[in-house]
Amino acid sequence: MRPEILFPFFAETLSLTGVGGRTAANLEKIIGGRILDIFWHLPVGIIDRSKRPHLSDIKHEQIVTLEVKIDRHDIPPSRSKAPYKIWCSDDTGVICLTFFHARADYLLKEMPEGSMRLISGKAEIFNGALQMNHPDYMVSLARQDEIPMIQPLYPLTAGISAKLMSKITAGSLKKARILPEWIDPNFLKKQQWLSWYDALQMVHAPKNEEGILPSFHARRRLAYDEFLANQLAMEIMRQKLKKKKGRSFKPKGILKAKILKDLPYELTNAQKRSLQEIELDMAEEAAMMRLLQGDVGSGKTVVALLAMINALETGVQAAIIAPTEILARQHLESITALCKNTSLEVEILTGRNKGKKREAILERLISGKIDILIGTHALIQKDVIYKDLGMAVIDEQHRFGVEQRLALSAKANGIAMDVLAMTATPIPRTLTLTIYGDMDFSKLDEKPAGRKAIDTRVISLQKLNDVVLGAGRAIKQNKQIYWVCPLVEESEKLDLAAAEERFLHLEALFGDKLGLIHGKMKAKDKDAVMEKFSAGEILILIATTVIEVGVNVPNATIMIIEHAERFGLSQLHQLRGRVGRADEQSTCLLLYGHLGSKNATSRLKIMRETDDGFIIAEEDLKLRGAGELLGVRQSGMPDFKVASLEDHGDLIGIARDDARLILNKDPELASKRGKALKTLLYLFERDEGVKYLKSG
Ligand code: ADP
Ligand code: MG
C-alpha cells in the first residue's frame, strides 16, 4: 500500500485551482496527469527580468522590465485586423506596446493614460522603433513584487502558456510534503545535499543559470533518489531470488569434455573466463543470476551450452528462451549441431506448435525425455511442465519483463534455478547497472580468432548510382545484401514509404530477387521473409530498422545503410553486425546525405575506426542520451524522470552499493530508514517489489 503521505502527490492535476479539463488533458498528453508528474517536470532555462534599462539603452531584442508612463492608447477600429497599440515613454525614449485581439475596455482600465506602469517582456526593435508584443507583466509601481525577477522556463506543451505552467507548478509544489529522510545521514552530509522537500522546491526556483544545470546540487540529490529507488527495487528482486534454496552443480565434466573435443575451434580467452565465472556461480547453492554480454558473433551460444551442460550432466533439464521465433530456431540449429555426438535431446517449442504435436512435446518434457527445450514465450505458458528444470538461459533478457522472468523461474519445482541471461547489445556500465542491476556480469570482449574485419566505408548518397551498380554485380555472384532505409524522423509510416520506394526502384532494376521487411508487418510475415532470405531465395533484403538482433545469415556479406548519419552509433553497430559472419570478406557501406551536425560526422568516423561494441557503446552514451542509446522504442530501459545516465552516471554505482548494503542490514526494510526507503520506492513508482518484503 502506498504511504498516506504520498496520496496528494498522486492526485490529478485537475484538482489544482486554475486547471480545467482542457489544460489537464494537455498536461496529461506530454507531462503526465498527476501532481507528481509536475514535480519531475524541471525547468530547462530561466527568464531573467532583472534588467531595467532606460528605453534609449535598448539596442537589441531582450527581456527587460521597464518603468514607463502610459501616454496614449491607439484603439484600432472595430473589425480591423490592426493591433491595439499603447504608446509609453520614459525620459529617454518611447516604446509601443502592441496587442492582437485585445479587449479595449480591459486595457483602458488596467493601463489608464497618464499613469506609471512597470512592464516586463521581450523588447524588440521593429522598423527602427522600440516595441513590445503582449508584455508578460503590466503592473502599477505599488505592485512591482508581482513580477518575478528570475523565472523558471519550462519545456512547454501545446496549449499551456509559460504563465500557466508557472502557476501549475506553484500549485503542485504546495502539495509537496516533507518526507522522512531515506539517504544515509553521513552521505547526505558529505554531499551537502538538502532534504528531498527543499531540493524539490529549489530545482523549481533556480536563481541563476547554474540552478538549471544537471550538476546543480539539488538536481543531483533528486537524481540520486531516483537511482536509489531503481537500484533498491532491483536488489529486492535479487534477494527474493537468492533467498530461495538452489542447487549446487558440481558435474564430473565428462559431457563437457566430449563437446569440447568435438568443437572445431578453440574457445577464446573471454569465453573461457566467462565460463569459469558461470561455473563458480553454479557450484554455489544460491541461484545464479548472471548476465553474459557480448557483441554479435562473440560466441555466446557455445558458452551458454557449456553452462547448461554442467546442469544437464547432473540429470536436470535446461531451457533457452528467446524473444522471437527466428532467434529460437537459430539457437536450435546451433545447439543441435554442437550436441550432435551426444545423446542429448534438444527440442523447440514456440507459438507455432499446436495440437497433437505440442502435446507430444509437453509429454516428453514432463517425462524428462527432453534435455534442452528451446523456445519463445511459449515456454512459460501454464501447461508447460518440466520434469526437473535446473537452469534457464534467457536471450536478450531486456526484451522480457520481470513477470515473465519470474514465471520462468517458477517452472523450477520450488527450487531456485540458475539463470544465465545474455545480451548482444553491449552497453556502458552505468546502463548495465540500471537495466541489469540485479545480476552479476560476464563479458565476451574478444572476437573469435580469424574473423575478418568488416570493410566499412563512408560514402556520399550522391554516389547512390555507383552503389546500386555495385549491388547489381554482387548479386550476380550470388552474394546477399541487407539494404537498410533511412529513419525519417520518428515516424514508422514515413520509414516505410522510404523503404517501399527503394524496393520499387531496385525491383525495377534487378527483378524478383528482392524482399521487403518492416515494422508494420505481422511477426509471421516477417519470419517468412527472413526465412526466404536465409534460404537464399531473396538476395537483397530491403528493410527499415527492424532487422532482428541476432539474426544470422552468414551468406549475407554486404550491409548498405542509407542516411547512416541519421542513425545512432549503437544502431549502426547492431546493423553492421548482421554481416561478417562467415569466412568471406564483408562490406558495410554507410551512405550519408547531409552531415549537418558534428555528432553525425563523429559517429561515422567512429564506425570506420572501431568494431568493438563496448567502445562504441561508451562513445554513443557520450554523444547521445541513454534513452536513445537503446532505441527509443526498445523496452528494458527504465525511464528516469530526473536522473540522467550521461549527467549523473557517477551516482549510480554509489546507489547500487547503498542498496545492497541496506538490504543486507535490513532485508525487510523495517527500520526507520527502511520505512523511509519504502516511501522512496512508492515515490518513484518502483514499488512492484515491495510485496516481496515480508513486512511489505
Ligand atoms: P553470438 O551468439 O554471440 O552472436 P554465436 O554464438 O552465434 O555468437 O557465434 C558466432 C559464430 O562464431 C558461430 O558460427 C560460432 O560457431 C563461432 N564461434 C564461437 N566461438 C568461437 C571460437 N572460439 N572460435 C571460432 N569460432 C567461434
Ligand atoms: Mg547454483
PDB file of C-alpha atoms in Angstrom, residues 84-200:
ATOM      1  CA  TYR A  84      -4.115  47.679 -30.433  1.00  0.00           C
ATOM      2  CA  LYS A  85      -1.237  49.985 -29.525  1.00  0.00           C
ATOM      3  CA  ILE A  86      -0.289  51.651 -26.296  1.00  0.00           C
ATOM      4  CA  TRP A  87       2.429  54.289 -26.511  1.00  0.00           C
ATOM      5  CA  CYS A  88       4.618  54.653 -23.453  1.00  0.00           C
ATOM      6  CA  SER A  89       7.726  56.640 -22.607  1.00  0.00           C
ATOM      7  CA  ASP A  90      10.414  57.418 -20.096  1.00  0.00           C
ATOM      8  CA  ASP A  91      12.831  60.363 -20.053  1.00  0.00           C
ATOM      9  CA  THR A  92      14.975  58.783 -22.711  1.00  0.00           C
ATOM     10  CA  GLY A  93      12.595  57.418 -25.321  1.00  0.00           C
ATOM     11  CA  VAL A  94       9.353  55.882 -26.482  1.00  0.00           C
ATOM     12  CA  ILE A  95       8.103  52.302 -26.732  1.00  0.00           C
ATOM     13  CA  CYS A  96       4.969  50.938 -28.349  1.00  0.00           C
ATOM     14  CA  LEU A  97       3.150  48.030 -26.713  1.00  0.00           C
ATOM     15  CA  THR A  98       1.147  46.043 -29.222  1.00  0.00           C
ATOM     16  CA  PHE A  99      -1.724  43.660 -28.656  1.00  0.00           C
ATOM     17  CA  PHE A 100      -3.605  41.476 -31.075  1.00  0.00           C
ATOM     18  CA  HIS A 101      -7.246  40.626 -30.393  1.00  0.00           C
ATOM     19  CA  ALA A 102      -7.130  42.943 -27.405  1.00  0.00           C
ATOM     20  CA  ARG A 103     -10.064  43.937 -25.286  1.00  0.00           C
ATOM     21  CA  ALA A 104     -10.149  47.718 -25.218  1.00  0.00           C
ATOM     22  CA  ASP A 105     -12.196  48.005 -22.027  1.00  0.00           C
ATOM     23  CA  TYR A 106      -9.734  45.812 -20.174  1.00  0.00           C
ATOM     24  CA  LEU A 107      -6.635  47.638 -21.396  1.00  0.00           C
ATOM     25  CA  LEU A 108      -8.131  51.072 -20.761  1.00  0.00           C
ATOM     26  CA  LYS A 109      -8.901  50.096 -17.186  1.00  0.00           C
ATOM     27  CA  GLU A 110      -5.550  48.408 -16.486  1.00  0.00           C
ATOM     28  CA  MET A 111      -3.380  50.992 -18.202  1.00  0.00           C
ATOM     29  CA  PRO A 112      -5.015  54.391 -17.840  1.00  0.00           C
ATOM     30  CA  GLU A 113      -3.384  57.189 -19.830  1.00  0.00           C
ATOM     31  CA  GLY A 114      -1.078  59.290 -17.688  1.00  0.00           C
ATOM     32  CA  SER A 115      -0.323  56.544 -15.155  1.00  0.00           C
ATOM     33  CA  MET A 116       3.074  54.993 -14.373  1.00  0.00           C
ATOM     34  CA  ARG A 117       3.464  51.260 -15.000  1.00  0.00           C
ATOM     35  CA  LEU A 118       6.062  48.539 -14.689  1.00  0.00           C
ATOM     36  CA  ILE A 119       6.147  46.475 -17.866  1.00  0.00           C
ATOM     37  CA  SER A 120       8.052  43.233 -18.356  1.00  0.00           C
ATOM     38  CA  GLY A 121       8.517  41.295 -21.542  1.00  0.00           C
ATOM     39  CA  LYS A 122      10.601  40.991 -24.672  1.00  0.00           C
ATOM     40  CA  ALA A 123      11.556  44.388 -26.133  1.00  0.00           C
ATOM     41  CA  GLU A 124      12.267  44.363 -29.860  1.00  0.00           C
ATOM     42  CA  ILE A 125      13.328  46.843 -32.478  1.00  0.00           C
ATOM     43  CA  PHE A 126      10.868  46.908 -35.332  1.00  0.00           C
ATOM     44  CA  ASN A 127      11.458  49.255 -38.271  1.00  0.00           C
ATOM     45  CA  GLY A 128      13.856  51.207 -36.131  1.00  0.00           C
ATOM     46  CA  ALA A 129      11.346  51.725 -33.334  1.00  0.00           C
ATOM     47  CA  LEU A 130      11.094  50.055 -29.943  1.00  0.00           C
ATOM     48  CA  GLN A 131       8.155  47.770 -29.389  1.00  0.00           C
ATOM     49  CA  MET A 132       6.923  45.001 -27.140  1.00  0.00           C
ATOM     50  CA  ASN A 133       4.281  42.473 -28.173  1.00  0.00           C
ATOM     51  CA  HIS A 134       1.978  41.318 -25.426  1.00  0.00           C
ATOM     52  CA  PRO A 135       4.041  42.138 -22.332  1.00  0.00           C
ATOM     53  CA  ASP A 136       4.194  39.288 -19.820  1.00  0.00           C
ATOM     54  CA  TYR A 137       3.539  41.624 -16.902  1.00  0.00           C
ATOM     55  CA  MET A 138       1.963  45.080 -16.607  1.00  0.00           C
ATOM     56  CA  VAL A 139       1.574  46.282 -13.021  1.00  0.00           C
ATOM     57  CA  SER A 140       1.431  49.518 -11.088  1.00  0.00           C
ATOM     58  CA  LEU A 141       4.573  50.532  -9.225  1.00  0.00           C
ATOM     59  CA  ALA A 142       2.938  49.579  -5.951  1.00  0.00           C
ATOM     60  CA  ARG A 143       2.528  46.005  -7.189  1.00  0.00           C
ATOM     61  CA  GLN A 144       6.016  45.528  -8.551  1.00  0.00           C
ATOM     62  CA  ASP A 145       6.624  42.495  -6.335  1.00  0.00           C
ATOM     63  CA  GLU A 146       4.300  40.560  -8.606  1.00  0.00           C
ATOM     64  CA  ILE A 147       6.933  40.463 -11.299  1.00  0.00           C
ATOM     65  CA  PRO A 148       9.327  37.575 -10.651  1.00  0.00           C
ATOM     66  CA  MET A 149      12.822  38.796 -11.425  1.00  0.00           C
ATOM     67  CA  ILE A 150      14.092  35.292 -12.158  1.00  0.00           C
ATOM     68  CA  GLN A 151      11.516  32.944 -13.586  1.00  0.00           C
ATOM     69  CA  PRO A 152      11.963  29.271 -14.401  1.00  0.00           C
ATOM     70  CA  LEU A 153      11.395  28.397 -18.032  1.00  0.00           C
ATOM     71  CA  TYR A 154       9.683  25.063 -18.604  1.00  0.00           C
ATOM     72  CA  PRO A 155       9.628  22.990 -21.741  1.00  0.00           C
ATOM     73  CA  LEU A 156       6.211  23.982 -22.934  1.00  0.00           C
ATOM     74  CA  THR A 157       3.445  21.872 -24.262  1.00  0.00           C
ATOM     75  CA  ALA A 158       0.834  22.893 -26.755  1.00  0.00           C
ATOM     76  CA  GLY A 159      -1.988  24.741 -25.133  1.00  0.00           C
ATOM     77  CA  ILE A 160      -0.096  25.684 -21.986  1.00  0.00           C
ATOM     78  CA  SER A 161       1.489  29.114 -21.762  1.00  0.00           C
ATOM     79  CA  ALA A 162       4.574  29.881 -19.713  1.00  0.00           C
ATOM     80  CA  LYS A 163       2.474  31.757 -17.240  1.00  0.00           C
ATOM     81  CA  LEU A 164       0.003  28.930 -16.811  1.00  0.00           C
ATOM     82  CA  MET A 165       2.832  26.418 -16.443  1.00  0.00           C
ATOM     83  CA  SER A 166       4.346  28.515 -13.650  1.00  0.00           C
ATOM     84  CA  LYS A 167       1.006  28.620 -11.928  1.00  0.00           C
ATOM     85  CA  ILE A 168       0.503  24.864 -12.258  1.00  0.00           C
ATOM     86  CA  THR A 169       3.968  24.224 -10.891  1.00  0.00           C
ATOM     87  CA  ALA A 170       3.468  26.571  -7.977  1.00  0.00           C
ATOM     88  CA  GLY A 171       0.149  24.890  -7.168  1.00  0.00           C
ATOM     89  CA  SER A 172       1.723  21.444  -7.363  1.00  0.00           C
ATOM     90  CA  LEU A 173       4.687  22.350  -5.208  1.00  0.00           C
ATOM     91  CA  LYS A 174       2.292  23.452  -2.483  1.00  0.00           C
ATOM     92  CA  LYS A 175       1.145  19.819  -2.315  1.00  0.00           C
ATOM     93  CA  ALA A 176       4.656  18.574  -1.642  1.00  0.00           C
ATOM     94  CA  ARG A 177       5.339  17.368   1.889  1.00  0.00           C
ATOM     95  CA  ILE A 178       8.441  16.955   3.974  1.00  0.00           C
ATOM     96  CA  LEU A 179       9.245  13.246   3.731  1.00  0.00           C
ATOM     97  CA  PRO A 180      11.243  11.091   6.130  1.00  0.00           C
ATOM     98  CA  GLU A 181      14.898  11.059   5.037  1.00  0.00           C
ATOM     99  CA  TRP A 182      15.980   7.894   3.219  1.00  0.00           C
ATOM    100  CA  ILE A 183      19.543   8.871   2.394  1.00  0.00           C
ATOM    101  CA  ASP A 184      22.233   7.785   4.804  1.00  0.00           C
ATOM    102  CA  PRO A 185      22.862  10.823   7.062  1.00  0.00           C
ATOM    103  CA  ASN A 186      26.641  10.662   6.650  1.00  0.00           C
ATOM    104  CA  PHE A 187      26.420  10.529   2.897  1.00  0.00           C
ATOM    105  CA  LEU A 188      23.903  13.360   2.872  1.00  0.00           C
ATOM    106  CA  LYS A 189      26.226  15.495   4.961  1.00  0.00           C
ATOM    107  CA  LYS A 190      29.236  14.717   2.850  1.00  0.00           C
ATOM    108  CA  GLN A 191      27.388  15.725  -0.297  1.00  0.00           C
ATOM    109  CA  GLN A 192      25.956  18.788   1.455  1.00  0.00           C
ATOM    110  CA  TRP A 193      22.601  17.974  -0.015  1.00  0.00           C
ATOM    111  CA  LEU A 194      19.279  19.420   1.075  1.00  0.00           C
ATOM    112  CA  SER A 195      16.295  17.367   2.147  1.00  0.00           C
ATOM    113  CA  TRP A 196      14.089  15.952  -0.605  1.00  0.00           C
ATOM    114  CA  TYR A 197      11.476  18.630   0.020  1.00  0.00           C
ATOM    115  CA  ASP A 198      13.922  21.530  -0.096  1.00  0.00           C
ATOM    116  CA  ALA A 199      15.703  20.116  -3.119  1.00  0.00           C
ATOM    117  CA  LEU A 200      12.417  19.829  -4.972  1.00  0.00           C
TER     118      LEU A 200
END
